[in-house]
Short mmCIF file of the N, C-alpha and C atoms (twelve columns), coordinates in Angstrom:
data_MODEL
# 
_entry.id   MODEL 
# 
loop_
_atom_site.group_PDB 
_atom_site.id 
_atom_site.type_symbol 
_atom_site.label_atom_id 
_atom_site.label_alt_id 
_atom_site.label_comp_id 
_atom_site.label_asym_id 
_atom_site.label_seq_id 
_atom_site.Cartn_x 
_atom_site.Cartn_y 
_atom_site.Cartn_z 
_atom_site.pdbx_PDB_model_num 
ATOM 1   N N  . UNK A 1  105.254 90.342  87.707  1 
ATOM 2   C CA . UNK A 1  105.452 91.120  86.507  1 
ATOM 3   C C  . UNK A 1  105.580 92.606  86.831  1 
ATOM 4   N N  . UNK A 2  104.825 93.054  87.810  1 
ATOM 5   C CA . UNK A 2  104.885 94.464  88.186  1 
ATOM 6   C C  . UNK A 2  106.242 94.807  88.784  1 
ATOM 7   N N  . UNK A 3  106.829 93.866  89.502  1 
ATOM 8   C CA . UNK A 3  108.142 94.103  90.108  1 
ATOM 9   C C  . UNK A 3  109.185 94.318  89.027  1 
ATOM 10  N N  . UNK A 4  109.141 93.506  87.987  1 
ATOM 11  C CA . UNK A 4  110.088 93.649  86.878  1 
ATOM 12  C C  . UNK A 4  109.901 95.004  86.199  1 
ATOM 13  N N  . UNK A 5  108.675 95.437  86.040  1 
ATOM 14  C CA . UNK A 5  108.394 96.731  85.430  1 
ATOM 15  C C  . UNK A 5  108.927 97.887  86.255  1 
ATOM 16  N N  . UNK A 6  108.737 97.830  87.565  1 
ATOM 17  C CA . UNK A 6  109.222 98.893  88.443  1 
ATOM 18  C C  . UNK A 6  110.748 98.928  88.443  1 
ATOM 19  N N  . UNK A 7  111.376 97.754  88.468  1 
ATOM 20  C CA . UNK A 7  112.842 97.703  88.427  1 
ATOM 21  C C  . UNK A 7  113.349 98.294  87.115  1 
ATOM 22  N N  . UNK A 8  112.681 97.983  86.009  1 
ATOM 23  C CA . UNK A 8  113.088 98.524  84.707  1 
ATOM 24  C C  . UNK A 8  112.939 100.046 84.680  1 
ATOM 25  N N  . UNK A 9  111.847 100.561 85.222  1 
ATOM 26  C CA . UNK A 9  111.644 102.011 85.271  1 
ATOM 27  C C  . UNK A 9  112.710 102.664 86.134  1 
ATOM 28  N N  . UNK A 10 113.046 102.054 87.256  1 
ATOM 29  C CA . UNK A 10 114.067 102.606 88.137  1 
ATOM 30  C C  . UNK A 10 115.431 102.640 87.453  1 
ATOM 31  N N  . UNK A 11 115.766 101.597 86.724  1 
ATOM 32  C CA . UNK A 11 117.054 101.561 86.018  1 
ATOM 33  C C  . UNK A 11 117.090 102.618 84.921  1 
ATOM 34  N N  . UNK A 12 116.002 102.744 84.173  1 
ATOM 35  C CA . UNK A 12 115.950 103.755 83.118  1 
ATOM 36  C C  . UNK A 12 116.071 105.154 83.712  1 
ATOM 37  N N  . UNK A 13 115.379 105.413 84.810  1 
ATOM 38  C CA . UNK A 13 115.467 106.726 85.447  1 
ATOM 39  C C  . UNK A 13 116.857 106.987 86.021  1 
ATOM 40  N N  . UNK A 14 117.494 105.966 86.552  1 
ATOM 41  C CA . UNK A 14 118.845 106.124 87.085  1 
ATOM 42  C C  . UNK A 14 119.811 106.528 85.975  1 
ATOM 43  N N  . UNK A 15 119.738 105.847 84.854  1 
ATOM 44  C CA . UNK A 15 120.616 106.158 83.721  1 
ATOM 45  C C  . UNK A 15 120.275 107.534 83.153  1 
ATOM 46  N N  . UNK A 16 118.997 107.834 83.015  1 
ATOM 47  C CA . UNK A 16 118.577 109.124 82.486  1 
ATOM 48  C C  . UNK A 16 119.004 110.261 83.405  1 
ATOM 49  N N  . UNK A 17 118.875 110.059 84.712  1 
ATOM 50  C CA . UNK A 17 119.281 111.088 85.668  1 
ATOM 51  C C  . UNK A 17 120.791 111.277 85.668  1 
ATOM 52  N N  . UNK A 18 121.533 110.239 85.381  1 
ATOM 53  C CA . UNK A 18 122.985 110.366 85.317  1 
ATOM 54  C C  . UNK A 18 123.410 111.104 84.050  1 
ATOM 55  N N  . UNK A 19 122.783 110.773 82.926  1 
ATOM 56  C CA . UNK A 19 123.184 111.373 81.656  1 
ATOM 57  C C  . UNK A 19 122.588 112.763 81.450  1 
ATOM 58  N N  . UNK A 20 121.315 112.931 81.770  1 
ATOM 59  C CA . UNK A 20 120.611 114.197 81.553  1 
ATOM 60  C C  . UNK A 20 119.840 114.581 82.815  1 
ATOM 61  N N  . UNK A 21 120.519 115.146 83.807  1 
ATOM 62  C CA . UNK A 21 119.870 115.379 85.106  1 
ATOM 63  C C  . UNK A 21 118.614 116.251 85.044  1 
ATOM 64  N N  . UNK A 22 118.641 117.302 84.261  1 
ATOM 65  C CA . UNK A 22 117.472 118.180 84.217  1 
ATOM 66  C C  . UNK A 22 116.294 117.542 83.506  1 
ATOM 67  N N  . UNK A 23 116.591 116.784 82.466  1 
ATOM 68  C CA . UNK A 23 115.511 116.172 81.694  1 
ATOM 69  C C  . UNK A 23 114.929 114.927 82.360  1 
ATOM 70  N N  . UNK A 24 115.539 114.475 83.437  1 
ATOM 71  C CA . UNK A 24 115.040 113.270 84.096  1 
ATOM 72  C C  . UNK A 24 113.899 113.567 85.065  1 
ATOM 73  N N  . UNK A 25 113.710 114.812 85.425  1 
ATOM 74  C CA . UNK A 25 112.690 115.133 86.427  1 
ATOM 75  C C  . UNK A 25 111.267 114.924 85.900  1 
ATOM 76  N N  . UNK A 26 111.036 115.245 84.647  1 
ATOM 77  C CA . UNK A 26 109.682 115.104 84.110  1 
ATOM 78  C C  . UNK A 26 109.230 113.641 84.054  1 
ATOM 79  N N  . UNK A 27 110.057 112.710 83.534  1 
ATOM 80  C CA . UNK A 27 109.625 111.299 83.573  1 
ATOM 81  C C  . UNK A 27 109.477 110.764 85.000  1 
ATOM 82  N N  . UNK A 28 110.334 111.244 85.899  1 
ATOM 83  C CA . UNK A 28 110.236 110.796 87.296  1 
ATOM 84  C C  . UNK A 28 108.921 111.244 87.919  1 
ATOM 85  N N  . UNK A 29 108.568 112.486 87.707  1 
ATOM 86  C CA . UNK A 29 107.309 112.995 88.262  1 
ATOM 87  C C  . UNK A 29 106.103 112.318 87.632  1 
ATOM 88  N N  . UNK A 30 106.182 112.052 86.327  1 
ATOM 89  C CA . UNK A 30 105.083 111.357 85.664  1 
ATOM 90  C C  . UNK A 30 104.885 109.952 86.203  1 
ATOM 91  N N  . UNK A 31 105.992 109.269 86.449  1 
ATOM 92  C CA . UNK A 31 105.905 107.919 87.004  1 
ATOM 93  C C  . UNK A 31 105.343 107.956 88.419  1 
ATOM 94  N N  . UNK A 32 105.800 108.926 89.215  1 
ATOM 95  C CA . UNK A 32 105.291 109.030 90.579  1 
ATOM 96  C C  . UNK A 32 103.816 109.412 90.591  1 
ATOM 97  N N  . UNK A 33 103.399 110.233 89.641  1 
ATOM 98  C CA . UNK A 33 101.984 110.608 89.560  1 
ATOM 99  C C  . UNK A 33 101.125 109.397 89.208  1 
ATOM 100 N N  . UNK A 34 101.612 108.582 88.283  1 
ATOM 101 C CA . UNK A 34 100.876 107.380 87.894  1 
ATOM 102 C C  . UNK A 34 100.774 106.400 89.060  1 
ATOM 103 N N  . UNK A 35 101.888 106.204 89.754  1 
ATOM 104 C CA . UNK A 35 101.863 105.301 90.906  1 
ATOM 105 C C  . UNK A 35 100.997 105.861 92.029  1 
ATOM 106 N N  . UNK A 36 100.984 107.172 92.184  1 
ATOM 107 C CA . UNK A 36 100.139 107.793 93.198  1 
ATOM 108 C C  . UNK A 36 98.662  107.601 92.897  1 
ATOM 109 N N  . UNK A 37 98.307  107.709 91.624  1 
ATOM 110 C CA . UNK A 37 96.906  107.496 91.245  1 
ATOM 111 C C  . UNK A 37 96.498  106.043 91.488  1 
ATOM 112 N N  . UNK A 38 97.391  105.116 91.182  1 
ATOM 113 C CA . UNK A 38 97.105  103.707 91.463  1 
ATOM 114 C C  . UNK A 38 96.963  103.447 92.946  1 
ATOM 115 N N  . UNK A 39 97.818  104.090 93.738  1 
ATOM 116 C CA . UNK A 39 97.739  103.930 95.187  1 
ATOM 117 C C  . UNK A 39 96.465  104.513 95.762  1 
ATOM 118 N N  . UNK A 40 96.027  105.639 95.212  1 
ATOM 119 C CA . UNK A 40 94.778  106.226 95.702  1 
ATOM 120 C C  . UNK A 40 93.581  105.355 95.335  1 
ATOM 121 N N  . UNK A 41 93.611  104.795 94.145  1 
ATOM 122 C CA . UNK A 41 92.514  103.911 93.746  1 
ATOM 123 C C  . UNK A 41 92.501  102.646 94.603  1 
ATOM 124 N N  . UNK A 42 93.683  102.105 94.878  1 
ATOM 125 C CA . UNK A 42 93.757  100.897 95.706  1 
ATOM 126 C C  . UNK A 42 93.390  101.201 97.149  1 
ATOM 127 N N  . UNK A 43 93.675  102.415 97.607  1 
ATOM 128 C CA . UNK A 43 93.386  102.792 98.984  1 
ATOM 129 C C  . UNK A 43 91.915  102.979 99.272  1 
ATOM 130 N N  . UNK A 44 91.086  102.984 98.254  1 
ATOM 131 C CA . UNK A 44 89.645  103.153 98.473  1 
ATOM 132 C C  . UNK A 44 88.971  101.888 98.991  1 
ATOM 133 N N  . UNK A 45 89.717  100.797 98.995  1 
ATOM 134 C CA . UNK A 45 89.173  99.568  99.577  1 
ATOM 135 C C  . UNK A 45 89.016  99.786  101.087 1 
ATOM 136 N N  . UNK A 46 88.052  99.159  101.691 1 
ATOM 137 C CA . UNK A 46 87.771  99.429  103.103 1 
ATOM 138 C C  . UNK A 46 88.822  98.864  104.060 1 
ATOM 139 N N  . UNK A 47 89.120  99.670  105.079 1 
ATOM 140 C CA . UNK A 47 89.918  99.228  106.220 1 
ATOM 141 C C  . UNK A 47 91.340  98.827  105.907 1 
ATOM 142 N N  . UNK A 48 91.753  97.732  106.532 1 
ATOM 143 C CA . UNK A 48 93.129  97.252  106.410 1 
ATOM 144 C C  . UNK A 48 93.440  96.777  104.998 1 
ATOM 145 N N  . UNK A 49 92.437  96.348  104.264 1 
ATOM 146 C CA . UNK A 49 92.652  95.906  102.888 1 
ATOM 147 C C  . UNK A 49 93.132  97.069  102.021 1 
ATOM 148 N N  . UNK A 50 92.583  98.254  102.246 1 
ATOM 149 C CA . UNK A 50 93.012  99.440  101.506 1 
ATOM 150 C C  . UNK A 50 94.461  99.780  101.779 1 
ATOM 151 N N  . UNK A 51 94.863  99.712  103.044 1 
ATOM 152 C CA . UNK A 51 96.267  99.984  103.388 1 
ATOM 153 C C  . UNK A 51 97.184  98.930  102.800 1 
ATOM 154 N N  . UNK A 52 96.738  97.697  102.792 1 
ATOM 155 C CA . UNK A 52 97.540  96.604  102.250 1 
ATOM 156 C C  . UNK A 52 97.696  96.727  100.735 1 
ATOM 157 N N  . UNK A 53 96.641  97.127  100.050 1 
ATOM 158 C CA . UNK A 53 96.706  97.269  98.603  1 
ATOM 159 C C  . UNK A 53 97.479  98.518  98.172  1 
ATOM 160 N N  . UNK A 54 97.525  99.542  99.010  1 
ATOM 161 C CA . UNK A 54 98.215  100.784 98.679  1 
ATOM 162 C C  . UNK A 54 99.729  100.668 98.848  1 
ATOM 163 N N  . UNK A 55 100.174 99.775  99.711  1 
ATOM 164 C CA . UNK A 55 101.591 99.693  100.058 1 
ATOM 165 C C  . UNK A 55 102.523 99.459  98.867  1 
ATOM 166 N N  . UNK A 56 102.233 98.555  97.929  1 
ATOM 167 C CA . UNK A 56 103.156 98.376  96.796  1 
ATOM 168 C C  . UNK A 56 103.319 99.639  95.952  1 
ATOM 169 N N  . UNK A 57 102.254 100.417 95.827  1 
ATOM 170 C CA . UNK A 57 102.344 101.633 95.032  1 
ATOM 171 C C  . UNK A 57 103.192 102.688 95.730  1 
ATOM 172 N N  . UNK A 58 103.055 102.818 97.037  1 
ATOM 173 C CA . UNK A 58 103.850 103.823 97.745  1 
ATOM 174 C C  . UNK A 58 105.323 103.434 97.799  1 
ATOM 175 N N  . UNK A 59 105.609 102.157 97.996  1 
ATOM 176 C CA . UNK A 59 107.019 101.755 98.017  1 
ATOM 177 C C  . UNK A 59 107.639 101.846 96.628  1 
ATOM 178 N N  . UNK A 60 106.876 101.600 95.582  1 
ATOM 179 C CA . UNK A 60 107.388 101.748 94.227  1 
ATOM 180 C C  . UNK A 60 107.650 103.211 93.903  1 
ATOM 181 N N  . UNK A 61 106.770 104.090 94.343  1 
ATOM 182 C CA . UNK A 61 106.961 105.517 94.124  1 
ATOM 183 C C  . UNK A 61 108.212 106.008 94.849  1 
ATOM 184 N N  . UNK A 62 108.416 105.506 96.035  1 
ATOM 185 C CA . UNK A 62 109.612 105.867 96.808  1 
ATOM 186 C C  . UNK A 62 110.874 105.372 96.111  1 
ATOM 187 N N  . UNK A 63 110.823 104.174 95.539  1 
ATOM 188 C CA . UNK A 63 111.978 103.618 94.824  1 
ATOM 189 C C  . UNK A 63 112.291 104.426 93.573  1 
ATOM 190 N N  . UNK A 64 111.268 104.878 92.865  1 
ATOM 191 C CA . UNK A 64 111.480 105.701 91.670  1 
ATOM 192 C C  . UNK A 64 112.147 107.012 92.059  1 
ATOM 193 N N  . UNK A 65 111.693 107.629 93.130  1 
ATOM 194 C CA . UNK A 65 112.304 108.880 93.592  1 
ATOM 195 C C  . UNK A 65 113.744 108.698 94.016  1 
ATOM 196 N N  . UNK A 66 114.016 107.607 94.689  1 
ATOM 197 C CA . UNK A 66 115.386 107.346 95.133  1 
ATOM 198 C C  . UNK A 66 116.331 107.074 93.975  1 
ATOM 199 N N  . UNK A 67 115.872 106.359 92.965  1 
ATOM 200 C CA . UNK A 67 116.759 106.048 91.840  1 
ATOM 201 C C  . UNK A 67 117.064 107.312 91.037  1 
ATOM 202 N N  . UNK A 68 116.083 108.176 90.859  1 
ATOM 203 C CA . UNK A 68 116.336 109.425 90.155  1 
ATOM 204 C C  . UNK A 68 117.285 110.325 90.910  1 
ATOM 205 N N  . UNK A 69 117.072 110.452 92.207  1 
ATOM 206 C CA . UNK A 69 117.956 111.317 92.992  1 
ATOM 207 C C  . UNK A 69 119.356 110.722 93.099  1 
ATOM 208 N N  . UNK A 70 119.464 109.406 93.118  1 
ATOM 209 C CA . UNK A 70 120.785 108.781 93.170  1 
ATOM 210 C C  . UNK A 70 121.567 109.045 91.888  1 
ATOM 211 N N  . UNK A 71 120.905 109.015 90.748  1 
ATOM 212 C CA . UNK A 71 121.575 109.316 89.488  1 
ATOM 213 C C  . UNK A 71 122.050 110.750 89.430  1 
ATOM 214 N N  . UNK A 72 121.213 111.684 89.887  1 
ATOM 215 C CA . UNK A 72 121.619 113.092 89.892  1 
ATOM 216 C C  . UNK A 72 122.727 113.347 90.902  1 
ATOM 217 N N  . UNK A 73 122.651 112.683 92.048  1 
ATOM 218 C CA . UNK A 73 123.681 112.861 93.077  1 
ATOM 219 C C  . UNK A 73 125.030 112.315 92.582  1 
ATOM 220 N N  . UNK A 74 125.005 111.168 91.910  1 
ATOM 221 C CA . UNK A 74 126.231 110.578 91.371  1 
ATOM 222 C C  . UNK A 74 126.806 111.464 90.281  1 
ATOM 223 N N  . UNK A 75 125.953 112.004 89.447  1 
ATOM 224 C CA . UNK A 75 126.418 112.906 88.388  1 
ATOM 225 C C  . UNK A 75 127.084 114.143 88.991  1 
ATOM 226 N N  . UNK A 76 126.544 114.633 90.094  1 
ATOM 227 C CA . UNK A 76 127.125 115.803 90.751  1 
ATOM 228 C C  . UNK A 76 128.501 115.549 91.329  1 
ATOM 229 N N  . UNK A 77 128.816 114.308 91.640  1 
ATOM 230 C CA . UNK A 77 130.114 113.962 92.222  1 
ATOM 231 C C  . UNK A 77 131.180 113.693 91.159  1 
ATOM 232 N N  . UNK A 78 130.760 113.593 89.899  1 
ATOM 233 C CA . UNK A 78 131.718 113.309 88.836  1 
ATOM 234 C C  . UNK A 78 132.591 114.529 88.569  1 
ATOM 235 N N  . UNK A 79 133.855 114.329 88.219  1 
ATOM 236 C CA . UNK A 79 134.758 115.476 88.017  1 
ATOM 237 C C  . UNK A 79 134.522 116.228 86.711  1 
ATOM 238 N N  . UNK A 80 133.730 115.691 85.789  1 
ATOM 239 C CA . UNK A 80 133.517 116.385 84.514  1 
ATOM 240 C C  . UNK A 80 132.132 116.931 84.377  1 
# 
């Protein structure tokens, strides 16, 4: 279920970054902040378990950043 949610957020951010590049930064940062807080909470588990639990949050945060930047980059290449 979390995977579907992250994919939906990435698609929404991609479309938002394409249509409104400046206004897409605030939702992107908010999403990354939320995922970062989840990753920090999961990382408090001891040892290798903490690293294992933190990994989905860091990769999701990276995916959110990439989708937002891809939308802005694509918008920059458009002729209009």
